[in-house]
mmCIF file of C-alpha atoms in Angstrom:
data_model
loop_
_atom_site.group_PDB
_atom_site.id
_atom_site.type_symbol
_atom_site.label_atom_id
_atom_site.label_comp_id
_atom_site.label_asym_id
_atom_site.label_seq_id
_atom_site.Cartn_x
_atom_site.Cartn_y
_atom_site.Cartn_z
ATOM 1 C CA MET A 213 -12.456 -32.282 -19.281
ATOM 2 C CA ASP A 214 -9.257 -30.677 -19.972
ATOM 3 C CA ARG A 215 -11.014 -27.538 -19.933
ATOM 4 C CA MET A 216 -12.644 -27.821 -16.531
ATOM 5 C CA LEU A 217 -9.089 -28.708 -15.079
ATOM 6 C CA TYR A 218 -7.499 -25.622 -16.636
ATOM 7 C CA THR A 219 -10.459 -23.479 -15.515
ATOM 8 C CA ALA A 220 -10.518 -24.730 -11.849
ATOM 9 C CA MET A 221 -6.661 -24.564 -11.671
ATOM 10 C CA SER A 222 -6.474 -21.048 -12.966
ATOM 11 C CA GLY A 223 -9.342 -19.929 -10.499
ATOM 12 C CA ALA A 224 -7.528 -21.451 -7.568
ATOM 13 C CA LYS A 225 -4.324 -19.606 -8.319
ATOM 14 C CA ASN A 226 -6.391 -16.407 -8.633
ATOM 15 C CA ALA A 227 -7.919 -17.044 -5.352
ATOM 16 C CA MET A 228 -4.375 -17.614 -3.655
ATOM 17 C CA ASP A 229 -3.262 -14.170 -5.209
ATOM 18 C CA GLN A 230 -6.340 -12.460 -3.975
ATOM 19 C CA GLN A 231 -5.804 -13.895 -0.596
ATOM 20 C CA SER A 232 -2.248 -12.433 -0.223
ATOM 21 C CA VAL A 233 -3.707 -8.957 -1.117
ATOM 22 C CA VAL A 234 -6.371 -9.174 1.485
ATOM 23 C CA SER A 235 -4.079 -10.633 4.061
ATOM 24 C CA ASN A 236 -1.572 -7.814 3.583
ATOM 25 C CA ASN A 237 -4.570 -5.199 3.936
ATOM 26 C CA LEU A 238 -5.630 -6.982 7.131
ATOM 27 C CA ALA A 239 -2.138 -7.065 8.674
ATOM 28 C CA ASN A 240 -1.910 -3.229 8.173
ATOM 29 C CA VAL A 241 -5.350 -2.562 9.791
ATOM 30 C CA THR A 242 -3.605 -0.463 12.570
ATOM 31 C CA THR A 243 -0.623 0.830 10.557
ATOM 32 C CA THR A 244 -0.625 4.746 10.747
ATOM 33 C CA GLY A 245 -1.470 6.305 7.308
ATOM 34 C CA PHE A 246 -1.794 2.940 5.374
ATOM 35 C CA ARG A 247 -3.764 2.897 2.137
ATOM 36 C CA ALA A 248 -5.475 -0.220 1.412
ATOM 37 C CA GLN A 249 -4.565 -2.123 -1.843
ATOM 38 C CA LEU A 250 -7.119 -2.716 -4.383
ATOM 39 C CA GLN A 251 -7.371 -5.996 -6.445
ATOM 40 C CA ALA A 252 -8.667 -6.968 -9.742
ATOM 41 C CA ALA A 253 -8.680 -10.037 -12.062
ATOM 42 C CA ARG A 254 -8.248 -10.126 -15.694
ATOM 43 C CA SER A 255 -8.115 -12.866 -18.491
ATOM 44 C CA VAL A 256 -4.710 -13.471 -20.202
ATOM 45 C CA PRO A 257 -4.602 -15.871 -23.091
ATOM 46 C CA VAL A 258 -2.097 -18.540 -22.896
ATOM 47 C CA GLN A 259 0.994 -18.199 -25.295
ATOM 48 C CA GLY A 260 3.244 -20.651 -26.756
ATOM 49 C CA GLU A 261 3.316 -23.729 -28.824
ATOM 50 C CA ALA A 262 0.324 -25.302 -26.881
ATOM 51 C CA LEU A 263 -1.743 -22.334 -27.880
ATOM 52 C CA LEU A 264 -5.528 -23.130 -27.869
ATOM 53 C CA ALA A 265 -8.518 -20.855 -28.222
ATOM 54 C CA THR A 266 -10.135 -22.671 -25.310
ATOM 55 C CA ARG A 267 -7.127 -21.917 -22.941
ATOM 56 C CA THR A 268 -7.242 -18.540 -21.071
ATOM 57 C CA SER A 269 -5.628 -17.960 -17.751
ATOM 58 C CA VAL A 270 -6.751 -15.447 -15.217
ATOM 59 C CA MET A 271 -4.238 -12.925 -13.413
ATOM 60 C CA THR A 272 -4.683 -11.123 -10.343
ATOM 61 C CA THR A 273 -3.528 -7.482 -10.303
ATOM 62 C CA THR A 274 -3.305 -4.650 -7.963
ATOM 63 C CA PRO A 275 -4.338 -1.732 -10.083
ATOM 64 C CA GLY A 276 -4.018 0.905 -7.404
ATOM 65 C CA SER A 277 -4.930 1.810 -3.832
ATOM 66 C CA ASP A 278 -7.920 3.110 -1.965
ATOM 67 C CA PHE A 279 -7.086 6.679 -1.201
ATOM 68 C CA SER A 280 -9.978 7.395 0.925
ATOM 69 C CA GLN A 281 -8.922 9.305 4.331
ATOM 70 C CA GLY A 282 -8.502 7.125 7.385
ATOM 71 C CA PRO A 283 -9.797 8.047 10.927
ATOM 72 C CA VAL A 284 -7.738 10.771 12.682
ATOM 73 C CA GLU A 285 -6.901 10.375 16.436
ATOM 74 C CA PHE A 286 -5.553 13.133 18.502
ATOM 75 C CA THR A 287 -2.471 11.897 20.468
ATOM 76 C CA GLY A 288 -1.179 15.209 22.087
ATOM 77 C CA ARG A 289 2.308 14.121 20.962
ATOM 78 C CA ALA A 290 4.310 17.030 19.537
ATOM 79 C CA LEU A 291 5.914 14.810 16.682
ATOM 80 C CA ASP A 292 2.703 13.269 15.563
ATOM 81 C CA ILE A 293 1.143 14.861 12.531
ATOM 82 C CA ALA A 294 -1.924 14.169 10.235
ATOM 83 C CA MET A 295 -1.992 15.501 6.730
ATOM 84 C CA GLN A 296 -5.177 17.423 5.947
ATOM 85 C CA GLY A 297 -7.036 16.893 2.733
ATOM 86 C CA ASP A 298 -4.954 15.647 -0.100
ATOM 87 C CA ALA A 299 -1.669 16.621 1.417
ATOM 88 C CA TRP A 300 1.132 14.102 1.379
ATOM 89 C CA MET A 301 4.617 14.373 3.269
ATOM 90 C CA ALA A 302 7.852 13.889 1.271
ATOM 91 C CA VAL A 303 10.594 11.324 2.854
ATOM 92 C CA LEU A 304 13.687 10.171 1.610
ATOM 93 C CA ALA A 305 13.658 6.333 0.468
ATOM 94 C CA ASP A 306 16.385 3.952 1.168
ATOM 95 C CA ASP A 307 17.435 4.302 -2.543
ATOM 96 C CA GLY A 308 17.928 7.997 -2.248
ATOM 97 C CA THR A 309 14.688 8.955 -4.236
ATOM 98 C CA GLU A 310 11.964 11.247 -2.852
ATOM 99 C CA THR A 311 8.793 9.320 -1.868
ATOM 100 C CA TYR A 312 5.564 10.337 -0.223
ATOM 101 C CA THR A 313 3.610 9.072 2.603
ATOM 102 C CA ARG A 314 0.569 9.894 4.953
ATOM 103 C CA ARG A 315 2.259 8.296 7.960
ATOM 104 C CA GLY A 316 2.911 10.915 10.608
ATOM 105 C CA ASP A 317 4.394 9.371 13.628
ATOM 106 C CA LEU A 318 7.807 11.130 13.478
ATOM 107 C CA GLN A 319 10.953 10.692 15.484
ATOM 108 C CA LEU A 320 14.193 12.135 16.106
ATOM 109 C CA ASP A 321 17.518 10.164 15.978
ATOM 110 C CA SER A 322 20.586 10.647 18.177
ATOM 111 C CA ASP A 323 21.987 13.504 15.586
ATOM 112 C CA GLY A 324 18.481 15.328 15.747
ATOM 113 C CA VAL A 325 17.488 14.447 12.192
ATOM 114 C CA LEU A 326 13.698 13.961 11.872
ATOM 115 C CA LEU A 327 12.728 10.607 10.752
ATOM 116 C CA ASN A 328 9.647 8.800 9.312
ATOM 117 C CA VAL A 329 9.989 5.099 10.125
ATOM 118 C CA GLY A 330 13.802 5.338 9.967
ATOM 119 C CA ARG A 331 13.823 7.541 6.952
ATOM 120 C CA PRO A 332 14.791 11.319 6.865
ATOM 121 C CA VAL A 333 11.791 13.714 6.435
ATOM 122 C CA MET A 334 12.419 16.178 3.545
ATOM 123 C CA GLY A 335 12.241 19.911 4.073
ATOM 124 C CA ASP A 336 12.767 22.820 1.777
ATOM 125 C CA GLY A 337 16.544 22.015 1.372
ATOM 126 C CA GLY A 338 16.865 18.399 2.221
ATOM 127 C CA PRO A 339 16.464 16.402 5.430
ATOM 128 C CA ILE A 340 15.616 18.358 8.495
ATOM 129 C CA ALA A 341 17.870 18.560 11.644
ATOM 130 C CA VAL A 342 16.766 19.708 14.792
ATOM 131 C CA PRO A 343 18.987 20.945 17.834
ATOM 132 C CA GLN A 344 19.593 18.103 20.347
ATOM 133 C CA GLY A 345 17.429 18.253 23.493
ATOM 134 C CA ALA A 346 15.278 21.065 21.995
ATOM 135 C CA GLN A 347 11.549 21.348 22.690
ATOM 136 C CA VAL A 348 9.907 20.859 19.207
ATOM 137 C CA SER A 349 6.728 22.155 17.891
ATOM 138 C CA ILE A 350 5.138 21.718 14.307
ATOM 139 C CA GLY A 351 2.832 24.300 12.777
ATOM 140 C CA ALA A 352 0.054 23.721 10.471
ATOM 141 C CA ASP A 353 2.004 24.617 7.458
ATOM 142 C CA GLY A 354 4.673 22.077 8.331
ATOM 143 C CA THR A 355 7.027 24.719 9.808
ATOM 144 C CA ILE A 356 9.221 23.205 12.603
ATOM 145 C CA SER A 357 10.081 25.437 15.628
ATOM 146 C CA ALA A 358 12.545 24.631 18.340
ATOM 147 C CA ILE A 359 13.462 26.046 21.812
ATOM 148 C CA PRO A 360 17.004 25.087 22.585
ATOM 149 C CA GLU A 361 17.530 22.938 25.821
ATOM 150 C CA GLY A 362 17.699 25.313 28.764
ATOM 151 C CA GLU A 363 16.066 28.358 26.999
ATOM 152 C CA GLY A 364 12.795 30.216 27.349
ATOM 153 C CA PRO A 365 10.088 30.684 24.763
ATOM 154 C CA GLU A 366 11.821 33.897 23.700
ATOM 155 C CA ALA A 367 14.520 31.735 22.171
ATOM 156 C CA LEU A 368 12.046 29.926 19.747
ATOM 157 C CA VAL A 369 13.733 29.538 16.254
ATOM 158 C CA ASP A 370 12.482 27.806 13.069
ATOM 159 C CA VAL A 371 14.775 24.940 12.076
ATOM 160 C CA GLY A 372 13.016 24.012 8.862
ATOM 161 C CA ARG A 373 9.555 23.087 7.027
ATOM 162 C CA ILE A 374 8.206 19.705 6.192
ATOM 163 C CA LYS A 375 7.625 19.425 2.434
ATOM 164 C CA LEU A 376 4.118 18.908 1.905
ATOM 165 C CA VAL A 377 2.751 18.061 -1.711
ATOM 166 C CA THR A 378 -0.609 17.522 -3.144
ATOM 167 C CA PRO A 379 -0.173 14.954 -5.803
ATOM 168 C CA ASP A 380 -2.522 13.441 -8.453
ATOM 169 C CA GLU A 381 -3.127 10.370 -6.185
ATOM 170 C CA GLN A 382 -4.319 8.132 -9.107
ATOM 171 C CA ALA A 383 -0.843 8.787 -10.640
ATOM 172 C CA LEU A 384 1.003 7.634 -7.606
ATOM 173 C CA THR A 385 2.661 4.114 -7.617
ATOM 174 C CA ARG A 386 3.304 2.066 -4.319
ATOM 175 C CA GLY A 387 6.781 0.506 -3.798
ATOM 176 C CA ASP A 388 7.545 -2.571 -2.139
ATOM 177 C CA ASP A 389 8.553 -0.493 0.862
ATOM 178 C CA GLY A 390 5.103 0.875 1.155
ATOM 179 C CA LEU A 391 5.963 4.430 0.028
ATOM 180 C CA PHE A 392 4.329 6.029 -2.823
ATOM 181 C CA ARG A 393 6.212 7.566 -5.855
ATOM 182 C CA ALA A 394 5.384 10.167 -8.474
ATOM 183 C CA PRO A 395 5.547 9.008 -12.214
ATOM 184 C CA LEU A 396 8.832 8.933 -13.883
ATOM 185 C CA ASN A 397 9.923 12.137 -15.722
ATOM 186 C CA ASP A 398 10.755 12.624 -19.390
ATOM 187 C CA VAL A 399 14.262 11.001 -18.983
ATOM 188 C CA GLY A 400 12.839 8.014 -17.114
ATOM 189 C CA ALA A 401 14.326 9.162 -13.805
ATOM 190 C CA PRO A 402 12.028 9.188 -10.562
ATOM 191 C CA GLY A 403 9.729 12.138 -10.485
ATOM 192 C CA VAL A 404 9.918 14.834 -7.864
ATOM 193 C CA LEU A 405 6.593 16.722 -6.918
ATOM 194 C CA PRO A 406 6.717 20.423 -6.054
ATOM 195 C CA ALA A 407 5.865 21.600 -2.717
ATOM 196 C CA ASN A 408 2.458 22.973 -2.192
ATOM 197 C CA GLU A 409 2.521 26.128 0.107
ATOM 198 C CA ASP A 410 -1.169 25.823 0.880
ATOM 199 C CA ALA A 411 -1.032 22.141 2.143
ATOM 200 C CA ARG A 412 -1.927 21.734 5.865
ATOM 201 C CA LEU A 413 -1.366 19.319 8.521
ATOM 202 C CA VAL A 414 -2.621 18.840 12.167
ATOM 203 C CA SER A 415 -0.115 18.618 14.753
ATOM 204 C CA GLY A 416 -0.585 16.259 17.637
ATOM 205 C CA ALA A 417 -2.706 13.783 15.831
ATOM 206 C CA LEU A 418 -2.373 10.765 13.643
ATOM 207 C CA GLU A 419 -4.227 9.376 10.617
ATOM 208 C CA GLY A 420 -5.051 5.750 10.931
ATOM 209 C CA SER A 421 -5.314 3.015 8.401
ATOM 210 C CA ASN A 422 -8.274 3.295 5.862
ATOM 211 C CA VAL A 423 -8.567 -0.673 6.020
ATOM 212 C CA SER A 424 -11.846 -1.834 7.483
ATOM 213 C CA ALA A 425 -11.095 -4.920 9.526
ATOM 214 C CA VAL A 426 -14.676 -6.148 9.116
ATOM 215 C CA ASP A 427 -14.683 -5.852 5.453
ATOM 216 C CA ALA A 428 -11.061 -7.507 5.244
ATOM 217 C CA MET A 429 -12.207 -10.490 7.177
ATOM 218 C CA VAL A 430 -15.450 -10.879 5.127
ATOM 219 C CA ALA A 431 -13.151 -10.812 2.022
ATOM 220 C CA MET A 432 -10.789 -13.291 3.408
ATOM 221 C CA ILE A 433 -13.591 -15.797 4.091
ATOM 222 C CA ASP A 434 -15.093 -15.203 0.630
ATOM 223 C CA VAL A 435 -11.718 -15.948 -1.094
ATOM 224 C CA ALA A 436 -11.130 -18.973 1.121
ATOM 225 C CA ARG A 437 -14.618 -20.366 0.111
ATOM 226 C CA ARG A 438 -13.922 -19.679 -3.660
ATOM 227 C CA TYR A 439 -10.683 -21.580 -3.493
ATOM 228 C CA ASP A 440 -12.271 -24.522 -1.745
ATOM 229 C CA MET A 441 -14.879 -24.593 -4.591
ATOM 230 C CA GLN A 442 -12.176 -24.488 -7.209
ATOM 231 C CA MET A 443 -10.385 -27.473 -5.419
ATOM 232 C CA LYS A 444 -13.781 -29.502 -5.313
ATOM 233 C CA VAL A 445 -14.069 -28.936 -9.035
ATOM 234 C CA LEU A 446 -10.505 -30.488 -9.548
ATOM 235 C CA SER A 447 -11.435 -33.388 -7.441
ATOM 236 C CA THR A 448 -14.735 -33.852 -9.391
ATOM 237 C CA VAL A 449 -12.883 -33.767 -12.597
ATOM 238 C CA ASP A 450 -10.447 -36.422 -11.373
ATOM 239 C CA GLU A 451 -13.134 -38.627 -10.360
ATOM 240 C CA ASN A 452 -14.896 -38.333 -13.737
ATOM 241 C CA ALA A 453 -11.727 -39.069 -15.626
ATOM 242 C CA GLN A 454 -11.097 -42.142 -13.556
ATOM 243 C CA ARG A 455 -14.537 -43.463 -14.354
ATOM 244 C CA ALA A 456 -14.150 -42.599 -18.022
ATOM 245 C CA ASN A 457 -11.005 -44.591 -17.966
ATOM 246 C CA SER A 458 -12.596 -47.608 -16.302
ATOM 247 C CA MET A 459 -15.392 -47.562 -18.945
ATOM 248 C CA LEU A 460 -12.907 -47.494 -21.724
ATOM 249 C CA SER A 461 -10.946 -50.291 -20.307
ATOM 250 C CA ILE A 462 -14.187 -52.412 -19.984
ATOM 251 C CA GLN A 463 -15.153 -51.644 -23.675
ATOM 252 C CA GLY A 464 -11.608 -52.656 -24.803
#
């Protein structure tokens, strides 16, 4: 009976962990460039003084992400970009390390710095700055051109080039901030990927999330039902234990 309790308890906890992953994916179904988290379960033997061969816990893990491309929607906005193929854009994370994203809804701050959700977009020599009030356009290779305010097309100048990389996507790790990072280098420091001159993007378009709202809803319902089943097992085991105690007290 103790085995049933432990198995049901472990299953219920696994269902709760899975529900959090599914909920996070569903919450980001409209997030630009979002990559769905994958989930998996594995058995973990119980350690410690109470170690018994019949006691094995289950642990939910997120071994990686779904890197399939999301739908591309043309917006016509000059600062909207969608990476083509396996290209990723480099941005500066809050901790000062270089990270990578497929999200392309860019903005300019009051100083003319090109931002990705508040984080500087990386160029060949660091963050990219654009003259204030300039008319901006972005080429397929990531080159940013600007026409200063009050000038004609003949005054067009290049102000920088967005750093595009083509990483081994399976080696990328997702941080708590939603940005992806390269593997650590030989000295244990955050890795930096080299720019790929052949990487391309589409200007005036955005790549949507690759999360299917229908699939996420079905998964959420499935996990909820499995959680209810585990709780029913716990309830049944408790009832059986009470009946067994009653029989023992009668025999006594």
